Amino acid sequence: MNFGGVGGARVAQLAKARAL
């Protein structure tokens, strides 16, 4: 999963938080 740059990392974090 690569959203591109720091913004992508933030999106990944949000997705992880949602999974929790």
Tab-separated table of N, CA and C in Angstrom:
chain	number	residue	atom	x	y	z
A	1	MET	N	0.856	-1.211	0.000
A	1	MET	CA	0.000	0.000	0.000
A	1	MET	C	0.886	1.252	0.000
A	2	ASN	N	0.875	1.977	-1.087
A	2	ASN	CA	1.721	3.166	-1.177
A	2	ASN	C	0.882	4.354	-1.636
A	3	PHE	N	0.624	5.286	-0.726
A	3	PHE	CA	-0.178	6.461	-1.075
A	3	PHE	C	0.709	7.590	-1.565
A	4	GLY	N	2.016	7.504	-1.271
A	4	GLY	CA	2.944	8.504	-1.773
A	4	GLY	C	3.325	9.546	-0.739
A	5	GLY	N	4.499	9.401	-0.121
A	5	GLY	CA	5.005	10.428	0.792
A	5	GLY	C	4.410	10.364	2.185
A	6	VAL	N	4.603	11.451	2.931
A	6	VAL	CA	4.141	11.498	4.319
A	6	VAL	C	2.624	11.414	4.371
A	7	GLY	N	1.941	12.035	3.403
A	7	GLY	CA	0.475	11.992	3.377
A	7	GLY	C	0.001	10.551	3.360
A	8	GLY	N	0.691	9.722	2.589
A	8	GLY	CA	0.316	8.309	2.514
A	8	GLY	C	0.481	7.640	3.867
A	9	ALA	N	1.565	7.973	4.571
A	9	ALA	CA	1.804	7.383	5.891
A	9	ALA	C	0.661	7.758	6.825
A	10	ARG	N	0.192	8.995	6.706
A	10	ARG	CA	-0.891	9.461	7.566
A	10	ARG	C	-2.165	8.673	7.246
A	11	VAL	N	-2.430	8.485	5.977
A	11	VAL	CA	-3.618	7.729	5.563
A	11	VAL	C	-3.528	6.304	6.089
A	12	ALA	N	-2.343	5.733	6.012
A	12	ALA	CA	-2.143	4.360	6.495
A	12	ALA	C	-2.407	4.307	7.989
A	13	GLN	N	-1.957	5.331	8.716
A	13	GLN	CA	-2.173	5.366	10.162
A	13	GLN	C	-3.660	5.440	10.460
A	14	LEU	N	-4.374	6.268	9.706
A	14	LEU	CA	-5.816	6.393	9.919
A	14	LEU	C	-6.499	5.062	9.650
A	15	ALA	N	-6.076	4.399	8.595
A	15	ALA	CA	-6.666	3.104	8.248
A	15	ALA	C	-6.397	2.104	9.358
A	16	LYS	N	-5.190	2.156	9.921
A	16	LYS	CA	-4.843	1.233	11.011
A	16	LYS	C	-5.704	1.530	12.229
A	17	ALA	N	-5.864	2.803	12.541
A	17	ALA	CA	-6.675	3.195	13.694
A	17	ALA	C	-8.109	2.712	13.497
A	18	ARG	N	-8.577	2.758	12.258
A	18	ARG	CA	-9.947	2.321	11.970
A	18	ARG	C	-10.054	0.813	12.161
A	19	ALA	N	-8.997	0.105	11.768
A	19	ALA	CA	-8.986	-1.353	11.916
A	19	ALA	C	-9.084	-1.713	13.400
A	20	LEU	N	-8.438	-0.882	14.232
A	20	LEU	CA	-8.497	-1.137	15.673
A	20	LEU	C	-9.869	-0.725	16.177
